[in-house]
XYZ file of C-alpha atoms in Angstrom:
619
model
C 107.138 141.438 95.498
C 106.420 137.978 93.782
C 108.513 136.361 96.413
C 106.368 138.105 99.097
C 103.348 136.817 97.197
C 104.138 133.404 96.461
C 105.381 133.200 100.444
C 101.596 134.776 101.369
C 100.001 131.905 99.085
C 102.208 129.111 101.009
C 101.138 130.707 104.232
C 97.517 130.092 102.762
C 97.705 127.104 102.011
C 99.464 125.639 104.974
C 96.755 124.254 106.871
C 96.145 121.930 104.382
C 99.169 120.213 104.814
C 99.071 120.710 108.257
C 96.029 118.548 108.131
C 98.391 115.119 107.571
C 99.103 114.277 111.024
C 100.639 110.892 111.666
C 98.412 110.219 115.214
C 94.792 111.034 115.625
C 94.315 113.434 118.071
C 91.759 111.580 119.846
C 94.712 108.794 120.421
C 96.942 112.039 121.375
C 94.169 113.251 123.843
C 93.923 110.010 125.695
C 98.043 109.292 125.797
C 98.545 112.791 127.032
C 95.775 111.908 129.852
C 97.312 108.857 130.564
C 100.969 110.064 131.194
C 99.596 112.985 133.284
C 97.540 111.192 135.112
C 101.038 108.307 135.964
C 103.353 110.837 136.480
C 101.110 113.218 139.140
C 97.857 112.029 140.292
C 97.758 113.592 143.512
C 99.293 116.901 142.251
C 96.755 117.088 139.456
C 93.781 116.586 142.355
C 94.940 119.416 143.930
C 95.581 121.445 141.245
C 91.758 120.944 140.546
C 90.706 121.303 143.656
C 92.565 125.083 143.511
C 91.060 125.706 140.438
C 87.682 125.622 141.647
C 88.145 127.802 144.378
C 90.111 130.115 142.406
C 86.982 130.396 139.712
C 84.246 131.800 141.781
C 87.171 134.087 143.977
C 86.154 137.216 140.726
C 82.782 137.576 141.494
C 83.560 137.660 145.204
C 85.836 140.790 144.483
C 82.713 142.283 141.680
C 79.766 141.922 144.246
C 82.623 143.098 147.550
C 83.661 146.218 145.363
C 80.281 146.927 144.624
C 78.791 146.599 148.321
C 81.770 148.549 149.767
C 81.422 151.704 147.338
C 77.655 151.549 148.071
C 78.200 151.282 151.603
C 80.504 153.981 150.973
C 78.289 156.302 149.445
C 75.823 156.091 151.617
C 77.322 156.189 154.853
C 79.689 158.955 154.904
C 80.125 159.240 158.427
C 82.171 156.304 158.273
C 82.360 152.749 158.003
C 79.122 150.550 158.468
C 79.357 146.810 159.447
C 78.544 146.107 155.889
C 81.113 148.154 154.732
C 83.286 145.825 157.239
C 82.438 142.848 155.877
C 82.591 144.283 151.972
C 86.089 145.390 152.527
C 86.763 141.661 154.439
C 85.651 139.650 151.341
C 87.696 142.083 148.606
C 90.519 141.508 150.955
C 89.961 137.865 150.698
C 89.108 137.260 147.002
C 92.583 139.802 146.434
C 94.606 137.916 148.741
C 93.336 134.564 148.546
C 93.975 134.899 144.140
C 97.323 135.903 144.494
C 98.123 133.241 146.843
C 96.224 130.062 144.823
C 97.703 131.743 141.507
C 101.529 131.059 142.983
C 100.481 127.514 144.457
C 98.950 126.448 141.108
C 102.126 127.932 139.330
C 104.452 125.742 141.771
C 102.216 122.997 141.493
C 102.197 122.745 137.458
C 105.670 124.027 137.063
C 106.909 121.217 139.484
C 104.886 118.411 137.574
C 106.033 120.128 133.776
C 109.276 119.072 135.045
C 108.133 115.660 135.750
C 106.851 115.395 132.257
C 109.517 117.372 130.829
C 111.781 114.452 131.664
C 109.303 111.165 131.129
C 109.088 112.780 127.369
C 112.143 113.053 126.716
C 113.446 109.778 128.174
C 110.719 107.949 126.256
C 111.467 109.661 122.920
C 114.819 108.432 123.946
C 113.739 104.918 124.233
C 111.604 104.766 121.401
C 114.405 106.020 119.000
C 116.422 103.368 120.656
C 113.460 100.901 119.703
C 113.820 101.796 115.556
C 116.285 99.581 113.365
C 118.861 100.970 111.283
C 116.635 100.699 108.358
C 114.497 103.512 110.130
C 117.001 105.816 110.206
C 117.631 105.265 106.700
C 113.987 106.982 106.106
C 113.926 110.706 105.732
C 110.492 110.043 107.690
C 111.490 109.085 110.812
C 113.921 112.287 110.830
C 111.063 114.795 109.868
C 109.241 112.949 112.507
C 112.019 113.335 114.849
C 111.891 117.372 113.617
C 108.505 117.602 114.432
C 108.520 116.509 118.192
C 109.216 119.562 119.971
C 111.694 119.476 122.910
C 108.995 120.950 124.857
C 106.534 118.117 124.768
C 106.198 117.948 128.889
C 104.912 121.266 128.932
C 102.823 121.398 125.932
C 101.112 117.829 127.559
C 100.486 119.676 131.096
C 100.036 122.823 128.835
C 96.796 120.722 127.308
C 95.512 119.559 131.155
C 96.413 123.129 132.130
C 94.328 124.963 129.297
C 91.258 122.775 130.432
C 92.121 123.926 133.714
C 92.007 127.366 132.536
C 88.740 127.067 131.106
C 87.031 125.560 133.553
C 88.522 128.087 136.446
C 86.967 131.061 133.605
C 83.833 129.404 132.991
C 83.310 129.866 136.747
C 84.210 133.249 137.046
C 82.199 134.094 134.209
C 79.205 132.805 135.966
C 79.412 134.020 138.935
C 80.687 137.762 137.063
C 77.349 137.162 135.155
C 75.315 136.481 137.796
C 75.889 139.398 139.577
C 75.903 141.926 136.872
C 72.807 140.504 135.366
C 71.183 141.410 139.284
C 72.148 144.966 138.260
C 71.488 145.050 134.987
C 70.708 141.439 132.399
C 71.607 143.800 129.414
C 75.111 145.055 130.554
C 75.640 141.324 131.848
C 75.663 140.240 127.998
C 77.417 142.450 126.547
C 80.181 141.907 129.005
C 80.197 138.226 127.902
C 79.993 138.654 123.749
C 82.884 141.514 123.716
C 86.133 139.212 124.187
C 85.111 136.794 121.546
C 86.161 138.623 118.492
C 89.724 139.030 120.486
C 89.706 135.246 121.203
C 88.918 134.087 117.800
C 92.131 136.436 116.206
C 94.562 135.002 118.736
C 92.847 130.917 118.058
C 93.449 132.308 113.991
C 96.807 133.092 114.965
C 98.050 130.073 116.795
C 96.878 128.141 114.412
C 98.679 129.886 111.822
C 101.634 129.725 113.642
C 101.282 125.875 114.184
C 101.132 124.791 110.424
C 103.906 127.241 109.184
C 106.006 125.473 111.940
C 105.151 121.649 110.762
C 104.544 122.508 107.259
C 108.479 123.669 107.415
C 110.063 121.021 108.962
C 111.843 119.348 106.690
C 113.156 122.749 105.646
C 114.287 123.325 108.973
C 116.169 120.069 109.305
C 118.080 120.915 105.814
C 118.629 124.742 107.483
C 120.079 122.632 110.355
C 122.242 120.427 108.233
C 123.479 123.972 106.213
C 124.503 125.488 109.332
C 125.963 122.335 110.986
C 128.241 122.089 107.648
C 129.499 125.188 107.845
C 130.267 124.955 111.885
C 131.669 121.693 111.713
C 135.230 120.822 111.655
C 135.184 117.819 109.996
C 133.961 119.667 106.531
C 135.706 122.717 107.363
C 139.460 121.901 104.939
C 136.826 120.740 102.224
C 134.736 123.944 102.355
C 137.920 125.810 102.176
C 139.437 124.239 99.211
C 136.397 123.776 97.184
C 135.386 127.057 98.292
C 131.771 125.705 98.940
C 131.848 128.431 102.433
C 129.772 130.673 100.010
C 127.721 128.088 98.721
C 126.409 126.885 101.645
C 125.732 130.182 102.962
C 123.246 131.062 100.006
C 121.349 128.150 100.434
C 121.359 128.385 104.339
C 120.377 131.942 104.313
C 117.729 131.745 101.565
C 115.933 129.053 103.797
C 115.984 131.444 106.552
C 114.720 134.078 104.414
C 111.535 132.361 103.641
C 111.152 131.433 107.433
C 111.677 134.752 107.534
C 108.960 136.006 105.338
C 106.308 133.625 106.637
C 106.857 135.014 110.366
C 106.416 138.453 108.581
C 103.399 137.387 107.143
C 102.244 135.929 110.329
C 103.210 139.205 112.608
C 101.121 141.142 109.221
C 98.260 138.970 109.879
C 98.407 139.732 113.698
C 98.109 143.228 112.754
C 95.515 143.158 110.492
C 92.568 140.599 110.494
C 93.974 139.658 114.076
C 93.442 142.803 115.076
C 90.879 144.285 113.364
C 88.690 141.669 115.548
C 90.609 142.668 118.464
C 89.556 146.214 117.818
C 85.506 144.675 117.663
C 86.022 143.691 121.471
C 87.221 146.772 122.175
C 85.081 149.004 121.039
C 82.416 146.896 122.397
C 83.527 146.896 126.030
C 84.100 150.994 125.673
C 80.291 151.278 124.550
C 79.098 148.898 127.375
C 81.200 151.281 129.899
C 79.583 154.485 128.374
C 75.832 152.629 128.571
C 77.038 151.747 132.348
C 78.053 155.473 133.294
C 75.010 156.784 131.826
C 72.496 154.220 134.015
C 74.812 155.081 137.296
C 74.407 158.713 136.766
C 70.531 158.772 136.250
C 69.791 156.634 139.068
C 72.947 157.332 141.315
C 73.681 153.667 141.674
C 77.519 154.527 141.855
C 78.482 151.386 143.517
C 77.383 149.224 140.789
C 78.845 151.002 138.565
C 82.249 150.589 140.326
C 81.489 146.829 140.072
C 80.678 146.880 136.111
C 84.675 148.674 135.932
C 85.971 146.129 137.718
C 83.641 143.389 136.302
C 84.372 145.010 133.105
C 88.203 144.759 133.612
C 88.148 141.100 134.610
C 85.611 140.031 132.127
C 88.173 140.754 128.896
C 90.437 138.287 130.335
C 88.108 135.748 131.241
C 86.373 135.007 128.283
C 89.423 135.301 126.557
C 90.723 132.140 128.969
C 87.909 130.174 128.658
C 88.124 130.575 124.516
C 91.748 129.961 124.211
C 91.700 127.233 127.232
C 89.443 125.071 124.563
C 91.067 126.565 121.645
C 94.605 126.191 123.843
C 93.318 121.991 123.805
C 93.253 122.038 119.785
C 96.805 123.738 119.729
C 98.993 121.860 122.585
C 97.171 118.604 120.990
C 98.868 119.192 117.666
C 101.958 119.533 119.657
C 101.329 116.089 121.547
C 100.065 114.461 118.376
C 103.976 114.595 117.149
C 105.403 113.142 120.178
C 102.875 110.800 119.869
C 103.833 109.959 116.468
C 107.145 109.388 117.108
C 105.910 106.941 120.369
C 103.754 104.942 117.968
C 106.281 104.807 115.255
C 106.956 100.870 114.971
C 110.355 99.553 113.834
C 110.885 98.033 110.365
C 109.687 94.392 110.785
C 112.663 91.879 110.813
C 112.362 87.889 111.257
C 113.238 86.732 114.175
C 113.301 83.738 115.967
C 114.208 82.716 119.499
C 116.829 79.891 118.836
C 119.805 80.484 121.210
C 123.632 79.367 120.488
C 123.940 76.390 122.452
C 126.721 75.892 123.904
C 127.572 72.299 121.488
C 127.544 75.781 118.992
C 129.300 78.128 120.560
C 132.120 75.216 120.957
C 131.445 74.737 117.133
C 131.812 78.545 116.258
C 135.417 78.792 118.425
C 136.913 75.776 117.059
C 136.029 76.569 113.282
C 134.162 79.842 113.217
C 130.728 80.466 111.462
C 129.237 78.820 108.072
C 127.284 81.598 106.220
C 125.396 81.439 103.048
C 123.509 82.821 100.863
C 120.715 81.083 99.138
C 119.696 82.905 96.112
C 119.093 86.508 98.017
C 117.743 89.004 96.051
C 116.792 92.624 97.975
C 115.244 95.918 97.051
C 115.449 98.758 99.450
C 111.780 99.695 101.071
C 110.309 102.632 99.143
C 112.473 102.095 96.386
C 111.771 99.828 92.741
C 115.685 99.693 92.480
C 117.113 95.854 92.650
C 120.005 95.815 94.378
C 120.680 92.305 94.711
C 118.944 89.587 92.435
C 119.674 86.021 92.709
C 122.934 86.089 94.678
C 124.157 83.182 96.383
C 127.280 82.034 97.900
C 128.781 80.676 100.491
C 131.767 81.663 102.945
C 133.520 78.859 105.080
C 133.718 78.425 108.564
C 137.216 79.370 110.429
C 137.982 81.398 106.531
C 138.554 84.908 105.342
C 136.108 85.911 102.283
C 136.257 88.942 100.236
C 133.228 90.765 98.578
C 134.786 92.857 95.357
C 132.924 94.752 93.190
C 132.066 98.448 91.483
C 129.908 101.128 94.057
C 126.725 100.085 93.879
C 127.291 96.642 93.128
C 125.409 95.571 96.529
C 128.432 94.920 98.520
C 127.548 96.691 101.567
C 123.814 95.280 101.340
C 125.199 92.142 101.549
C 126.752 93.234 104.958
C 123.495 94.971 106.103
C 121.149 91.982 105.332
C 124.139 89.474 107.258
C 123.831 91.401 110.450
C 119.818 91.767 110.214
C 119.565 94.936 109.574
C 116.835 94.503 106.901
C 115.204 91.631 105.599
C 115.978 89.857 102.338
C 112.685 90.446 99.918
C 113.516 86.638 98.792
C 115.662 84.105 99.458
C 117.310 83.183 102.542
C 120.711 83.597 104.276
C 121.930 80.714 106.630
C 124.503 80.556 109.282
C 125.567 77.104 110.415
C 122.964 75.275 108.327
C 120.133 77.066 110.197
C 117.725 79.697 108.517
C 119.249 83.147 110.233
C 115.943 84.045 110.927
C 115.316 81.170 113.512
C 117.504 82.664 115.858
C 117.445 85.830 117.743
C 119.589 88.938 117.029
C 120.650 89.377 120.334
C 122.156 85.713 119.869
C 123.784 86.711 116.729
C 125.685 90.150 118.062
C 126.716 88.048 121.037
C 129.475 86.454 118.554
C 128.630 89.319 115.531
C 130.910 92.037 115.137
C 131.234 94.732 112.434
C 133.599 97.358 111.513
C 131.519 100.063 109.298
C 132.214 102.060 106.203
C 130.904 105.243 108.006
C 132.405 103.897 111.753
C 131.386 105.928 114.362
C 133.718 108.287 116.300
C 132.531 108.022 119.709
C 134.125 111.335 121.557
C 134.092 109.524 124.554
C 137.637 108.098 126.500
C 139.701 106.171 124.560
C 139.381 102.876 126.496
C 135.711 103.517 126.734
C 136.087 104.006 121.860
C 137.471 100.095 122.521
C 135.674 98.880 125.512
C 132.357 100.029 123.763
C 132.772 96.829 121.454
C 131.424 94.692 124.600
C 128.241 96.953 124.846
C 129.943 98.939 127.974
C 132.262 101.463 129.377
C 136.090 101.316 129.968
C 136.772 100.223 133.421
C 140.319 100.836 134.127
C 140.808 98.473 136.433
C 139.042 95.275 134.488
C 139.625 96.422 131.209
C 143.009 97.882 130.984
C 144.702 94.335 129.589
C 141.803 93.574 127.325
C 141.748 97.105 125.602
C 145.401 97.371 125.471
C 145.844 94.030 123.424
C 143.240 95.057 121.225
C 145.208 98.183 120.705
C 148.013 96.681 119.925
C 146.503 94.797 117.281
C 145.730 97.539 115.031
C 149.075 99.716 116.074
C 147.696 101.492 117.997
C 148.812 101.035 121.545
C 151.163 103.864 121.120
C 148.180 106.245 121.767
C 148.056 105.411 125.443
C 151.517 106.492 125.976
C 151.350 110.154 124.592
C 148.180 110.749 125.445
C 147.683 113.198 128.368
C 145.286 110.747 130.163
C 146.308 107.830 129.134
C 143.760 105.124 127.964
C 140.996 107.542 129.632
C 141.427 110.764 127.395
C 138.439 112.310 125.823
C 138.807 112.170 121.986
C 137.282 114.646 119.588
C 137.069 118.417 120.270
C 133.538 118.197 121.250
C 134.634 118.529 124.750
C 136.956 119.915 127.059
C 140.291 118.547 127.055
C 139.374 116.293 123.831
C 142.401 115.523 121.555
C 141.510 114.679 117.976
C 142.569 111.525 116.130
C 143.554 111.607 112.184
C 140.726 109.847 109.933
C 142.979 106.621 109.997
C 143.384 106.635 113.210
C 140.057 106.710 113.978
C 139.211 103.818 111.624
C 142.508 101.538 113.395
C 140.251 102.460 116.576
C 136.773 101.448 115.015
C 138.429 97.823 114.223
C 140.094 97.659 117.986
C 136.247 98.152 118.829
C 135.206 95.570 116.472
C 137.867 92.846 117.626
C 137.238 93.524 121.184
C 134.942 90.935 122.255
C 136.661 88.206 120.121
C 133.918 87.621 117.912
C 132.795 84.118 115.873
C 132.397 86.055 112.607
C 133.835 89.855 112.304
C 132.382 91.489 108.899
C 134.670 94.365 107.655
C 133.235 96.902 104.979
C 136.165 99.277 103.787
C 138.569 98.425 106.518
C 141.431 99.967 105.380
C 139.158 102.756 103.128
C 141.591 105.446 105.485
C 144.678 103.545 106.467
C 148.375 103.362 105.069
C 149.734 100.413 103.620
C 151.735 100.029 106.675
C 149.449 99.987 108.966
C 147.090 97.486 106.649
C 150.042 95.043 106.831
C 150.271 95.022 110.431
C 146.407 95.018 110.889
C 146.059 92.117 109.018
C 149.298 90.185 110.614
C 147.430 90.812 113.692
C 144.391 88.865 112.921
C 146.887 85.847 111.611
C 147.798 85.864 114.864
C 144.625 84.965 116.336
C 144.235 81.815 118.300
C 140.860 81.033 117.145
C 139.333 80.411 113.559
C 137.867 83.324 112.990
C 135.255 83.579 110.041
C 135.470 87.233 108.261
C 133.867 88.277 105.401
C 135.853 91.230 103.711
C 134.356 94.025 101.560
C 137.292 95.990 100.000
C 138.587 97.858 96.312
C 142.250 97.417 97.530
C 143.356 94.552 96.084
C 146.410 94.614 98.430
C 143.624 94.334 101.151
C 141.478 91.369 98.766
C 144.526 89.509 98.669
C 144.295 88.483 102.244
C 141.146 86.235 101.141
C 141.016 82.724 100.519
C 138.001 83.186 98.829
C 136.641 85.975 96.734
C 132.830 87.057 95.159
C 132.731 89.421 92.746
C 129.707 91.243 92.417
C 128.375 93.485 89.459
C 124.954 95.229 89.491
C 123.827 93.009 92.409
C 124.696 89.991 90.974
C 127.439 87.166 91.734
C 129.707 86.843 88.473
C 132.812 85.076 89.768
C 133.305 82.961 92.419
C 137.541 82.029 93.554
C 140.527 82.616 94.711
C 142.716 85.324 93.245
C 144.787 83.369 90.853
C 141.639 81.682 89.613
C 139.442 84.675 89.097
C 141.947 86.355 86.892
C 141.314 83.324 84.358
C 138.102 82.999 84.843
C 136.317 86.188 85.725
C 136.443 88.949 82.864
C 134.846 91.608 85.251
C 137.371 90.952 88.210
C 140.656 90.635 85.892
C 139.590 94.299 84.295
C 138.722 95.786 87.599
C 142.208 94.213 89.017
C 144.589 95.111 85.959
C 142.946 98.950 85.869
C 143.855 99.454 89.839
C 147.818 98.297 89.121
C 147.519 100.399 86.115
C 146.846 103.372 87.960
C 148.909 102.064 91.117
């Protein structure tokens, strides 16, 4: 029963935080005007064009069923040339609805699509837009949570609820206006009745809004729960630390609160929803009973036919017209989080436009890149922590540097702030003798290339898992050489032999036909990738993290064998993978304490001789 409480008092109080939306919704109003109007101009003129003669089509059928039962009544020899032309126009109004109804139904469902798929495609590019920095923010994913995948509709949804209300207002009046010719009294009572009803069901979308954004960061964690426990890649660790059950708690106690709240919501629809929904009726049933009781007196039977049918439309109409404006609040909210997300700016990084000559690019492939690092120091946006202070170095061109250190020491900063992925908070790093900032980024991955602690496993072909490292797909008959040799350089050209489709089978069991790789393997592929486009500098974080010694040897023998001086910079714990450096940096709590080869560092370096000597200890 607390529980139940507690969840009623969040429900409460939800609007409040509902309240901190990212984009104004007068910004959201005019975007979602904008993209209609660019992706169906025509289509949206004659969808208005529709809607106006739609909206006076009700009172044609009130005053036509009203004439006719007259007529009717008091002609009962038989049909009267009024009668004729009574039944004509209820024919007309009937027909003539049902037929605009469908063509303004094909008409917005046909340009929902359109914006169904401009949405999407922009989210799309606007994620594409963010830096990796970005996606290190647990902002951008609840922002990302928020848009809903439904954004096209809810943005015609918005034009469509205007629509709505305009189309109702125009029944109403003309509904009005001929009621109040019968009677001014019955007229306005017709017109107050629905708004109790309309304000319950505004209460209730609105309810249901904030309990959906207020909950979104819930939901993502519910999502991350469930994808845990589906996934295959954490399934031998949920079995052996027999975290199944675990998991399961915490995923089904976050749907149980969802849970509660839509029980609170459906309660609320019952009661003060529908208590007010009760109000309208009660007040159309006493407006019917005033009707009957005028008709009977004076014998006006035909008007009171009219009233029914007035009386039937009426409920719905009023109801349109209050949830078409109220139905412009609600889709807004909805378009206010794509909006956010299309507004969302990526991290600022320096950038300049300076180009690699080609006098450079000759430079680079005859004795690699100069970096260094000019008293860097770096704290992570958001955060007070110091993860780097004062660290500078320097890592010849054409040379192979290691980066050793404890976790957390700032080694894979280092990496992140080399290939611009965030922004040094002082200092500077330079490559050739030039400020990296002066040139631009797209420059730098031209003759970049990375292999990743947390590499990516594309399930994609396996050509297209090497190819990939040129920014494209596998072509089988242009890349087939190219991806091979890289293969072979991390022993892996075996792989295209035994597998099924050669060079062009899926990996991962994502898809059809996919055939899964073991954790090294996948990492032996992740460096083929890097190496691929023969890159100037090649940074390696954890290379060999999943590898055998073997297979370490031979990687490593293979970039000996490269016929170009190839600058790499080389964060590792293996010392049997540090050894391959000329040059090592040790680094503790972000800062530089040693600075040699390995022979020299255990002399001179404390840190680096007790982190070496406790590895062979427990080698």
């Amino acid at each position: 029963m607390d529980n139940l409480e507690e969840t009623a008092s969040e429900l409460e109080g939800l609007s409040i935080s509902a309240g901190m939306r990212a984009a104004p919704l007068g910004v959201s109003f005019k975007k979602a005007i904008t993209i209609l109007y660019n992706t169906g101009r025509y289509a949206l003129f004659a969808i208005v064009m529709m809607t106006l003669l739609r909206g006076v089509l009700p009172a044609v059928q009130v005053a036509a069923i009203g004439s006719l039962v007259s007529n009717i009544a008091d002609f009962n020899t038989g049909f009267s040339q009024s009668s004729m032309w009574a039944l004509a126009q209820l024919s007309f109004s009937l027909v003539g609805a049902y037929a605009l109804d469908n063509l303004l139904k094909y008409a917005g469902d046909k340009l929902t699509l359109k914006l169904s798929y401009k949405t999407d495609i922009d989210v799309v590019r606007k994620l594409r837009s963010l830096e990796v920095q970005d996606f290190e923010s647990s902002r951008t994913y609840d922002a990302i949570q928020r848009v809903d995948s439904n954004t096209g509709e809810h943005i015609f949804s918005l034009f469509d609820a205007a629509r709505s209300t305009v189309q109702a207002v125009i029944s109403i009046c003309g509904i009005v206006s001929v009621i109040a010719s019968w009677n001014l009294w019955i007229a306005l009572v017709l017109l107050i009745a629905p708004i109790p009803a309309a304000i319950a069901t505004f209460q209730l979308q609105t309810k249901a809004y904030d309990i959906e954004f207020a909950r979104a960061p819930k939901s993502r964690l519910a999502g991350y729960f469930r994808a845990l426990l589906t996934s295959d890649s954490t399934r031998k660790e949920i079995k052996v630390f027999r975290l199944a059950e675990l998991f399961e708690d915490k995923y089904t106690k976050l749907r149980s609160s969802f849970l509660q709240q839509d029980a609170l919501l459906i309660r609320f629809n019952l009661t003060k929803a529908g208590s007010l929904g009760l109000i309208s009726v009660c007040a159309n049933v006493g407006s019917i009973i005033f009707a009957a009781i005028l008709a009977s007196s004076d014998g006006r039977v035909g008007e009171l036919a009219g009233f029914i049918s007035a009386s039937s439309q009426m409920n719905g109409l009023v109801l349109a017209a209050f949830l078409g404006l109220t139905g412009i609040y609600q889709h807004l909210l909805y378009v206010s989080n794509w909006v956010a997300v299309m507004e969302m700016e990526p991290s600022p990084i320096l950038e300049g436009t300076r180009e690699f000559s080609d006098e450079t690019l000759s430079i680079a492939e005859s004795r690699g890149i100069e970096i260094e690092f000019r008293d860097v120091s770096f704290i992570y946006p958001g955060t007070e922590q110091v993860v780097l202070s004062g660290v500078s170095f320097k890592v010849d061109a054409g040379s192979t540097t290691a980066i050793v250190g404890l976790n957390g020491s700032g080694k894979t900063t280092i990496c992140k702030l080399l290939l611009r992925f965030y922004e040094p908070s002082s200092g500077a790093i330079f490559i050739n003798g030039v400020d990296i900032a002066q040139y631009s980024r797209e420059s730098l991955y031209s003759c970049f290339s990375a292999l990743f602690q947390d590499f990516a496993k594309f399930e994609r072909s396996l050509g297209d898992n090497v190819a990939f490292g040129s920014g494209k797909e596998f072509d089988p008959l242009i890349d087939y050489e190219d991806v091979a040799h890289s293969l072979r350089m991390v022993s892996l050209d075996h792989l295209g032999d035994i597998l099924p489709e050669g060079l062009s089978t899926v990996l991962g069991r994502r898809f059809a036909g996919g055939r899964q790789l073991s954790i090294g393997q996948w990492q032996r592929l992740a460096t083929a990738r890097a190496l691929y486009k023969k890159p100037a500098l090649l940074v390696l974080d954890e290379p060999t993290a999943s590898v055998d010694a073997v297979s370490e040897r031979a990687m490593f023998e293979a970039l000996d064998e490269i016929d170009y001086n190839l600058t790499i910079l080389l964060v590792a714990h293996r010392f049997t993978t540090i050894c391959h450096a000329e040059k090592i940096i040790v680094l503790d709590n972000g800062r530089v304490v040693g600075d040699g080869d390995h022979k020299t560092l255990l002399t001179s370096c404390q840190f680096y001789s007790e982190m070496f000597h406790a590895q062979r200890g427990y080698a």
